[in-house]
Short mmCIF file of C-alpha atoms in Angstrom, two decimals:
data_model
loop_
_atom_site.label_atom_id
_atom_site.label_comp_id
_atom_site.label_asym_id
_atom_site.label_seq_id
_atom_site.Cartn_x
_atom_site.Cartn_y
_atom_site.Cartn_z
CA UNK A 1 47.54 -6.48 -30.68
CA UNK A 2 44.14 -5.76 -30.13
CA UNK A 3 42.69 -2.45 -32.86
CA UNK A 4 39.32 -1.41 -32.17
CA UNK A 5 38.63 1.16 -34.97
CA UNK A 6 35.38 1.42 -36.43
CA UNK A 7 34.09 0.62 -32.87
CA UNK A 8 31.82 3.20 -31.45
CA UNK A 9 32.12 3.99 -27.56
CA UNK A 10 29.34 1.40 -26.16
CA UNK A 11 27.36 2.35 -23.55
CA UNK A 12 26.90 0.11 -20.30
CA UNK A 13 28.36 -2.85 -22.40
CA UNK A 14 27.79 -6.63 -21.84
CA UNK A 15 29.50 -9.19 -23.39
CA UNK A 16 27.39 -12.33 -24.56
CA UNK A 17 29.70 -15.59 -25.44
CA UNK A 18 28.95 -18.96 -26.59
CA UNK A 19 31.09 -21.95 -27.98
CA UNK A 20 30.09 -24.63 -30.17
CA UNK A 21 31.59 -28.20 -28.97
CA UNK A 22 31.43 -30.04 -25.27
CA UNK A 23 29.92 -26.90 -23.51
CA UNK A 24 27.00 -26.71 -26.07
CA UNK A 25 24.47 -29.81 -26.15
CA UNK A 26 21.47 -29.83 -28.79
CA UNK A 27 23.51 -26.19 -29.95
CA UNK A 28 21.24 -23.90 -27.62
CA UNK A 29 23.80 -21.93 -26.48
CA UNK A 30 25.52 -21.13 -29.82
CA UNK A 31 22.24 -20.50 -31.53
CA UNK A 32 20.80 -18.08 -28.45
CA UNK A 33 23.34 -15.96 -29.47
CA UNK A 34 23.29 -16.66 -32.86
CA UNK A 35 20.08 -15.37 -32.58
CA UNK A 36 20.70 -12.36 -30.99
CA UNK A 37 23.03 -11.59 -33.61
CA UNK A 38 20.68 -12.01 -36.54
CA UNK A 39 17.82 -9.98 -34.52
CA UNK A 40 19.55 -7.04 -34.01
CA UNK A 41 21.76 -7.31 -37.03
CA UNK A 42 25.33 -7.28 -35.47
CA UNK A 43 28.06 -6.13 -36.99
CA UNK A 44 31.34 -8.61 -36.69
CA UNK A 45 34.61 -6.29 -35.37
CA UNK A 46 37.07 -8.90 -35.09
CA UNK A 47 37.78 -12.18 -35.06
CA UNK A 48 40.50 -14.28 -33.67
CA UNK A 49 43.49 -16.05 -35.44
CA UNK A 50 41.76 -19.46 -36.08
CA UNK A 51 45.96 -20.78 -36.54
CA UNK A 52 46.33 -20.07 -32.70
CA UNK A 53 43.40 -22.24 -31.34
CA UNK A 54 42.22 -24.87 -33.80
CA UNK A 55 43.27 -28.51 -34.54
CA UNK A 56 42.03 -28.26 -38.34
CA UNK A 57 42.06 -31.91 -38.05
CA UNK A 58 39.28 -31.83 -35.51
CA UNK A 59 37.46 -28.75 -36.58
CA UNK A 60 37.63 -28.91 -40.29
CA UNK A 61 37.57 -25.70 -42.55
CA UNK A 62 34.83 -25.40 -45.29
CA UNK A 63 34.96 -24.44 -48.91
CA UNK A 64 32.37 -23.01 -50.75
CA UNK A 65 31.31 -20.95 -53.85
CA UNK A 66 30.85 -17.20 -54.06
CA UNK A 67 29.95 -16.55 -57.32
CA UNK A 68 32.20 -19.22 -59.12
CA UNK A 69 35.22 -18.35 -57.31
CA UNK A 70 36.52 -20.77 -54.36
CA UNK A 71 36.47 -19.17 -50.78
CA UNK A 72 37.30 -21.41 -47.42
CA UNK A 73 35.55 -20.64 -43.99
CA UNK A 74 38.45 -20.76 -40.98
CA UNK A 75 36.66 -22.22 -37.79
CA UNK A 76 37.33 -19.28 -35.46
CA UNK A 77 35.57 -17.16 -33.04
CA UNK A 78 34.34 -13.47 -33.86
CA UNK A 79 33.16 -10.70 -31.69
CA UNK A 80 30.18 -8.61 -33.04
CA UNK A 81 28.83 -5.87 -31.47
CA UNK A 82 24.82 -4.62 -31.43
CA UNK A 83 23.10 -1.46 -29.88
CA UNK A 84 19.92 -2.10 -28.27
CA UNK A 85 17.43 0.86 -28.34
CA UNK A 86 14.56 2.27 -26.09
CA UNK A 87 14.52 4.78 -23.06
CA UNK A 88 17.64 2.82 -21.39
CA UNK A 89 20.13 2.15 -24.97
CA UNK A 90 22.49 -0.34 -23.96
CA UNK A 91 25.29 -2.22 -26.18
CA UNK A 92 26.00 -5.87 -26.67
CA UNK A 93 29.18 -7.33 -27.47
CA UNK A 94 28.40 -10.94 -28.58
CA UNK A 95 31.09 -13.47 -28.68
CA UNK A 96 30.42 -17.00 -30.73
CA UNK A 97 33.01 -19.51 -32.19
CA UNK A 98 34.03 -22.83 -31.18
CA UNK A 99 35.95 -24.87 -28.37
CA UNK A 100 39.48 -23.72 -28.89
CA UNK A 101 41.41 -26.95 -29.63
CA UNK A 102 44.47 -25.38 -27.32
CA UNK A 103 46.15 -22.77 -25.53
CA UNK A 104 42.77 -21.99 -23.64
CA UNK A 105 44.82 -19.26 -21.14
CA UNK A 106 46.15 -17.33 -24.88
CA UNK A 107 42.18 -17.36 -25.87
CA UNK A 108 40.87 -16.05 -23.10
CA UNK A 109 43.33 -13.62 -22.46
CA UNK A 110 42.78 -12.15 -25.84
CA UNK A 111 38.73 -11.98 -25.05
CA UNK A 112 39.34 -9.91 -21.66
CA UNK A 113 42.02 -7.86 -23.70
CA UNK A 114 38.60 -6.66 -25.97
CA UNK A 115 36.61 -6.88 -22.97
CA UNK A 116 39.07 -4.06 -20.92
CA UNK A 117 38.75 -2.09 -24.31
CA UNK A 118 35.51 -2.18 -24.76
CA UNK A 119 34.39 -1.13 -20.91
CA UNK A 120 32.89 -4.40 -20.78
CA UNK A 121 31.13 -4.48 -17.55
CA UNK A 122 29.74 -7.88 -17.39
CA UNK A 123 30.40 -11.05 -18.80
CA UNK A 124 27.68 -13.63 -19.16
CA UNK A 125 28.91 -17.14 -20.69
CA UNK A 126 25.62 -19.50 -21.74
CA UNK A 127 26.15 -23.03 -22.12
CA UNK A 128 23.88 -26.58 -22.53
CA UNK A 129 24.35 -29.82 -20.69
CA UNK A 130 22.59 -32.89 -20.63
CA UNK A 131 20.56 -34.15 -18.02
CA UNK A 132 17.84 -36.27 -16.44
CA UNK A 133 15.52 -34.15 -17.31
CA UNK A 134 12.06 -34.32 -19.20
CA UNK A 135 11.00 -32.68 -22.48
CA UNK A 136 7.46 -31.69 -21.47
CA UNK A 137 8.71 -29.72 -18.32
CA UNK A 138 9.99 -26.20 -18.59
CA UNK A 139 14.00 -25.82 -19.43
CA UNK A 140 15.95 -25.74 -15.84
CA UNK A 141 18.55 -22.53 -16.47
CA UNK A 142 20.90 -22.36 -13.72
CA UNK A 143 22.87 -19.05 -13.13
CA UNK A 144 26.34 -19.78 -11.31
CA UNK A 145 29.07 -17.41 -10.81
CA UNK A 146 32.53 -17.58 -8.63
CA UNK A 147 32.18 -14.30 -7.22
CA UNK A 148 30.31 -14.57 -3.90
CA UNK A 149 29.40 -10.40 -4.00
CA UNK A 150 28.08 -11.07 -7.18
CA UNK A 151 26.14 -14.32 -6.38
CA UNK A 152 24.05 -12.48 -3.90
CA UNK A 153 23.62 -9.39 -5.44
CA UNK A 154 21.91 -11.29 -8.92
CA UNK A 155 20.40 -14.06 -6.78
CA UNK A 156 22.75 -16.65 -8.29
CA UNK A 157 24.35 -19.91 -7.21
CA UNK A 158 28.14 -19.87 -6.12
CA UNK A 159 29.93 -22.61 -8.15
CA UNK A 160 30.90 -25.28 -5.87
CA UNK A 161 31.39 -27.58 -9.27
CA UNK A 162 34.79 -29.46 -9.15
CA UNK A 163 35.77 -31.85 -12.13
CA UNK A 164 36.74 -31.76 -15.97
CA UNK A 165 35.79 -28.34 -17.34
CA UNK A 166 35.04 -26.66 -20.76
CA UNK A 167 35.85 -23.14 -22.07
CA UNK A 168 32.53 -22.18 -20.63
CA UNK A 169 34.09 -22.89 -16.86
CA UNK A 170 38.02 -21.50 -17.96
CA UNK A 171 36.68 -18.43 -18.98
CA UNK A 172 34.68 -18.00 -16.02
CA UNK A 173 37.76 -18.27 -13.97
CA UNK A 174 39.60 -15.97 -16.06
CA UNK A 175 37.07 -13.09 -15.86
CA UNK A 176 36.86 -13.89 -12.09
CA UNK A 177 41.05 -13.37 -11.54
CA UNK A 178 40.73 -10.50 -13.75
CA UNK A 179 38.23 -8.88 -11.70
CA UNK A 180 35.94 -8.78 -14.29
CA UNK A 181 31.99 -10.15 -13.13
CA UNK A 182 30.96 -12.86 -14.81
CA UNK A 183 28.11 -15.33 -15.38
CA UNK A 184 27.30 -18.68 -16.67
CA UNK A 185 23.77 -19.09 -18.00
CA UNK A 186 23.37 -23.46 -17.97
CA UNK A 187 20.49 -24.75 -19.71
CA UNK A 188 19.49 -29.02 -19.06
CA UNK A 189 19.03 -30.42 -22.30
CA UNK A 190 17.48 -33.87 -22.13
CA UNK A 191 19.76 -36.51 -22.62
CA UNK A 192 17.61 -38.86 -24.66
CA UNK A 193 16.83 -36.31 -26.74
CA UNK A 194 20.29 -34.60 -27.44
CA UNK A 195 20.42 -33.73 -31.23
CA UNK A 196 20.08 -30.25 -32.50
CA UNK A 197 18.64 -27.87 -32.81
CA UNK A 198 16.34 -27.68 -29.27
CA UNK A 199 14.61 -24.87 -29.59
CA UNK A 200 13.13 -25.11 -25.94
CA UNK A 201 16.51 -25.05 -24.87
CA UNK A 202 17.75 -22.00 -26.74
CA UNK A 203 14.31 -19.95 -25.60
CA UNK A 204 15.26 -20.72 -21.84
CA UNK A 205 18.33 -19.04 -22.17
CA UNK A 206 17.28 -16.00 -23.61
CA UNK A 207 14.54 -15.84 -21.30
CA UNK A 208 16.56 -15.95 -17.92
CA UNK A 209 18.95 -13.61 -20.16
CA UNK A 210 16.59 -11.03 -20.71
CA UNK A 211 15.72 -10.97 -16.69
CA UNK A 212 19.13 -11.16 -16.18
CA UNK A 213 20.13 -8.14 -17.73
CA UNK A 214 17.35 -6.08 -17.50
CA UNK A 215 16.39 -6.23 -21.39
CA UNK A 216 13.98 -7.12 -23.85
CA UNK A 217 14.72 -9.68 -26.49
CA UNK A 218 12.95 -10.06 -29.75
CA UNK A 219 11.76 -13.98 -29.56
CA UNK A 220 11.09 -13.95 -33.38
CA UNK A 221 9.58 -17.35 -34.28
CA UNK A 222 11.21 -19.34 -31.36
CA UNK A 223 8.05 -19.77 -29.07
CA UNK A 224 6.52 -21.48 -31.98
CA UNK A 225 9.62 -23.65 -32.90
CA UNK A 226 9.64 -24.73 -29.12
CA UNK A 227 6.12 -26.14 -28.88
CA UNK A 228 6.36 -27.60 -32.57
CA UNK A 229 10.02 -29.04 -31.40
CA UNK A 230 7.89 -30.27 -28.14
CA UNK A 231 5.21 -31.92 -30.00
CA UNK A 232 7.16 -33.75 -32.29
CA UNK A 233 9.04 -35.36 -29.34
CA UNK A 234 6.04 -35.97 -27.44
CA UNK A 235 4.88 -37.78 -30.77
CA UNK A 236 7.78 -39.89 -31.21
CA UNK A 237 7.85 -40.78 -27.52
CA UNK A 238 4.62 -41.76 -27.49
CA UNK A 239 5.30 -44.60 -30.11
CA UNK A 240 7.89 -46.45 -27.85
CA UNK A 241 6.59 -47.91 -24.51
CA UNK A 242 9.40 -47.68 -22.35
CA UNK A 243 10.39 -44.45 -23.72
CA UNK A 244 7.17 -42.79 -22.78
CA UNK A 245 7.42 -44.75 -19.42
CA UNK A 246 11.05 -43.01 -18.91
CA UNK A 247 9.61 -39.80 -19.74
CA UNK A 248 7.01 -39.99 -17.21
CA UNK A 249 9.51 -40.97 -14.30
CA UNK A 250 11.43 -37.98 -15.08
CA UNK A 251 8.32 -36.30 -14.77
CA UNK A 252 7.47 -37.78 -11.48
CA UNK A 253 10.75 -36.71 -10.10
CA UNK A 254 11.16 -33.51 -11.69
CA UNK A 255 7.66 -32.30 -10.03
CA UNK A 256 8.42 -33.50 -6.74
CA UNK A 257 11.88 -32.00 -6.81
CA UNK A 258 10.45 -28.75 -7.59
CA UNK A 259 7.17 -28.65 -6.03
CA UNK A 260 8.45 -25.79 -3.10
CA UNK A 261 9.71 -23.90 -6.05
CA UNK A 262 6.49 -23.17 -6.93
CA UNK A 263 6.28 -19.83 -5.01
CA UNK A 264 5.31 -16.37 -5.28
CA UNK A 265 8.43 -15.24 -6.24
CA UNK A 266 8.07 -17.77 -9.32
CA UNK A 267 5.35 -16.82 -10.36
CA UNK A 268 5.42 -12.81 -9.82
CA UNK A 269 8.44 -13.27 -12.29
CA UNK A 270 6.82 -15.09 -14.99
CA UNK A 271 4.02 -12.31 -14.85
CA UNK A 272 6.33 -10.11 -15.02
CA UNK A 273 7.91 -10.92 -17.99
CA UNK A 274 4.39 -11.48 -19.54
CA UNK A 275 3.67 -7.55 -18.99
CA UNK A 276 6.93 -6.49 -20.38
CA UNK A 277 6.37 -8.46 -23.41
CA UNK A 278 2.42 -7.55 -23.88
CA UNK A 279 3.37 -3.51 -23.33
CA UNK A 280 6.22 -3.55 -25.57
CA UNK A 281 5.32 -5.78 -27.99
CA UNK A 282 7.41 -7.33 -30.91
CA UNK A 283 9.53 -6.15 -33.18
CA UNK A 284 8.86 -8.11 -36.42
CA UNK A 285 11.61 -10.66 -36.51
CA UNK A 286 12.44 -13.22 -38.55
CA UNK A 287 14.29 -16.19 -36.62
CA UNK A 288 16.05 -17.91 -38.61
CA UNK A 289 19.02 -20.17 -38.92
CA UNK A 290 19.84 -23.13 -36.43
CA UNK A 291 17.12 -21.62 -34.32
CA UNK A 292 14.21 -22.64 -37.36
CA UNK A 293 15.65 -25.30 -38.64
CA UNK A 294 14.05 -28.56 -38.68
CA UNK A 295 16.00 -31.57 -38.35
CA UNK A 296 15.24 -35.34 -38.85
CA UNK A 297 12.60 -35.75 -36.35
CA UNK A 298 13.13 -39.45 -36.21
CA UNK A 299 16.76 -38.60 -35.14
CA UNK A 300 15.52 -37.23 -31.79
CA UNK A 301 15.36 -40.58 -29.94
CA UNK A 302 18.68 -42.19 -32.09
CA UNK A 303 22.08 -41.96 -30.32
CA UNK A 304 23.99 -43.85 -33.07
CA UNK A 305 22.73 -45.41 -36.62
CA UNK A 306 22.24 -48.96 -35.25
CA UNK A 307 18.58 -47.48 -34.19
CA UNK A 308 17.08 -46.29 -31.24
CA UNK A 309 19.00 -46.66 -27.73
CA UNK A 310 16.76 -48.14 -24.79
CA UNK A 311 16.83 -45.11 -21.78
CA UNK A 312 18.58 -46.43 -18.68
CA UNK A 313 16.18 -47.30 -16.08
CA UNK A 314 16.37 -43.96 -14.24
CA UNK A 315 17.49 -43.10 -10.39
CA UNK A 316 15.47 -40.76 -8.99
CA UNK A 317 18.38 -37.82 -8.37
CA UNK A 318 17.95 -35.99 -5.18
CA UNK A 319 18.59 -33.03 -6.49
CA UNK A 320 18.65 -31.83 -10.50
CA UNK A 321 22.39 -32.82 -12.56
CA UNK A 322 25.31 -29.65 -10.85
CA UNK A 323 24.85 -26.21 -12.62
CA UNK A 324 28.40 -26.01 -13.41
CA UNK A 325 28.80 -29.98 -14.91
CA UNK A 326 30.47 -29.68 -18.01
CA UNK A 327 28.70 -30.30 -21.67
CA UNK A 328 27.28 -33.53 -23.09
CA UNK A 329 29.06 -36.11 -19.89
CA UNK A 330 30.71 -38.98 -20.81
CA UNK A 331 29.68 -39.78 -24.60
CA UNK A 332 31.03 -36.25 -25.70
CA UNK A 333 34.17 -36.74 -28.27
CA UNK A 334 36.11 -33.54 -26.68
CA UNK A 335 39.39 -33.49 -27.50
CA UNK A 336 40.68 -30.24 -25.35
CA UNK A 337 39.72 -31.97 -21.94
CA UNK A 338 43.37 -31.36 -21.39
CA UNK A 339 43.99 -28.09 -23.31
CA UNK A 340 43.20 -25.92 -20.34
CA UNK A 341 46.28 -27.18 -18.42
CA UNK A 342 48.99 -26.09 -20.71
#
């Protein structure tokens, strides 16, 4: 049963969600709105039975100290709410938790049940994948939906993806037989440079997020964690041959993929987002959490702790990796690739 007191009536709600696990490489998507969260200081209004969803054994609980006195963190999934301000107010009901470990149709179910009581009228899922893609170039973000009304009314792709699936892609199906419009946000991580956090990754999102919607987002310190996140990459690539080699094949391919995409349309929206930001300027926020923190740089170019992993000679790809391709490929360790079907 679904109680909503305390809840204000939102106005012109949109619901934000994000899930740690398969759907969610270098963490981008979890920490975008993790960030959002912190920067507008959300307030959690419920979260969901973590005994329904989670495999404990796969998604282990944590104990900590408050104080001297024992307290364990459930994995779960809580819904917070924020109200953004200025001449057009406009609520945000931000969703973040983990893959479910089962009964994926029960979980989403319950998230449209809040949705329907909140007057959610959009639902925008972000996720990360990896692909072919290179670190100095800016972050691809794809927008796909199912709903062809809605694909050419936001200028987004129509999901012609077919294949294993995460949360991200069930509960874009969901929202779609529920009527309800919904989005998924896809940001290309590199793949040989997959650990967390990427803040380049996590600023793309927001940014086609804030266009998408029609709203300004506080940024905080992530432009600066991006170029110091790009640097030290660019560093440790430069110290291996054949990974700076790789890097600049992905380049060559990446610029002749995109080279017609370098319009006026491209660039009137880049502009545009430059005036909104210089007229409104920035609210002083802190960004902190997964979005500042620094890991072990030499971990960047590591995909197991027998050292670094030679990059497959590359194929040049015709066009970039699908939109809609699920999470972190083959080398993921998911464990619900089979939950959705029960």
């Amino acid at each position: 049963m679904i109680e909503l007191e305390g809840v204000p009536e939102l106005i012109d709600p949109v619901m934000v969600a994000a899930f740690e696990g398969w759907n969610d490489a270098g963490d981008a998507a979890s920490t975008a709105v993790a960030h959002l969260d912190r920067e507008w200081k959300g307030e959690v209004f419920a979260a969901l039975d973590a005994e329904d969803y989670y495999d404990f054994q796969v998604n282990r609980p944590t104990v900590w100290l408050d104080g001297g006195v024992r307290k364990i963190t459930w994995p779960t999934t809580r819904l917070s709410v924020v109200r953004v301000g200025g001449e057009k107010p406009r609520d945000l009901v931000l969703v973040r938790g983990i893959e479910p470990s089962m009964r994926w149709r029960s979980f989403c179910n319950e998230l449209l049940g809040f949705a329907h009581e909140l007057g959610v009228e959009l639902v925008v899922i972000l996720g990360a994948l990896l692909g072919d893609t290179p670190h100095t170039r800016p972050v691809p973000v794809s927008g796909v939906t199912s709903d062809p009304d809605l694909a050419r009314t936001m200028d987004l792709e129509e999901t012609k993806y077919e294949g294993p699936t995460g949360i991200v892609g069930i509960l874009q199906e969901a929202c779609t037989h529920a009527g309800v419009p919904a989005v998924s946000l896809w940001a290309a991580v590199p793949h040989y440079v997959s650990q967390p956090p990427n803040p380049k990754a996590t600023l793309a999102l927001l940014n086609r997020l804030e266009d998408l919607i029609d709203l300004r987002i506080p940024l905080g310190e992530l432009p600066e964690d991006a170029r110091a996140w790009q640097l030290g990459v660019d560093q440790l690539a430069a110290e291996d041959s054949e990974v700076a080699e790789y890097v600049q094949t992905l380049e060559e391919a990446r610029d002749t993929a995109e080279l017609p995409e370098a319009s006026g349309e491209a660039i009137a929206r880049e502009f545009e987002r430059y005036l909104r930001r210089r007229d409104g300027g920035g609210p002083a926020g802190q960004a902190g959490g997964h979005a500042t923190e620094s890991g072990d740089p030499a971990s960047y170019l590591r995909d197991s702790p027998s050292g670094r992993t030679r990059p497959p000679k590359p194929q040049r790809p015709e066009t970039d990796a699908d939109p809609d391709a699920e999470g972190p490929e083959d080398t993921s360790d998911d464990s619900s690739g089979d939950s959705s079907e029960d």
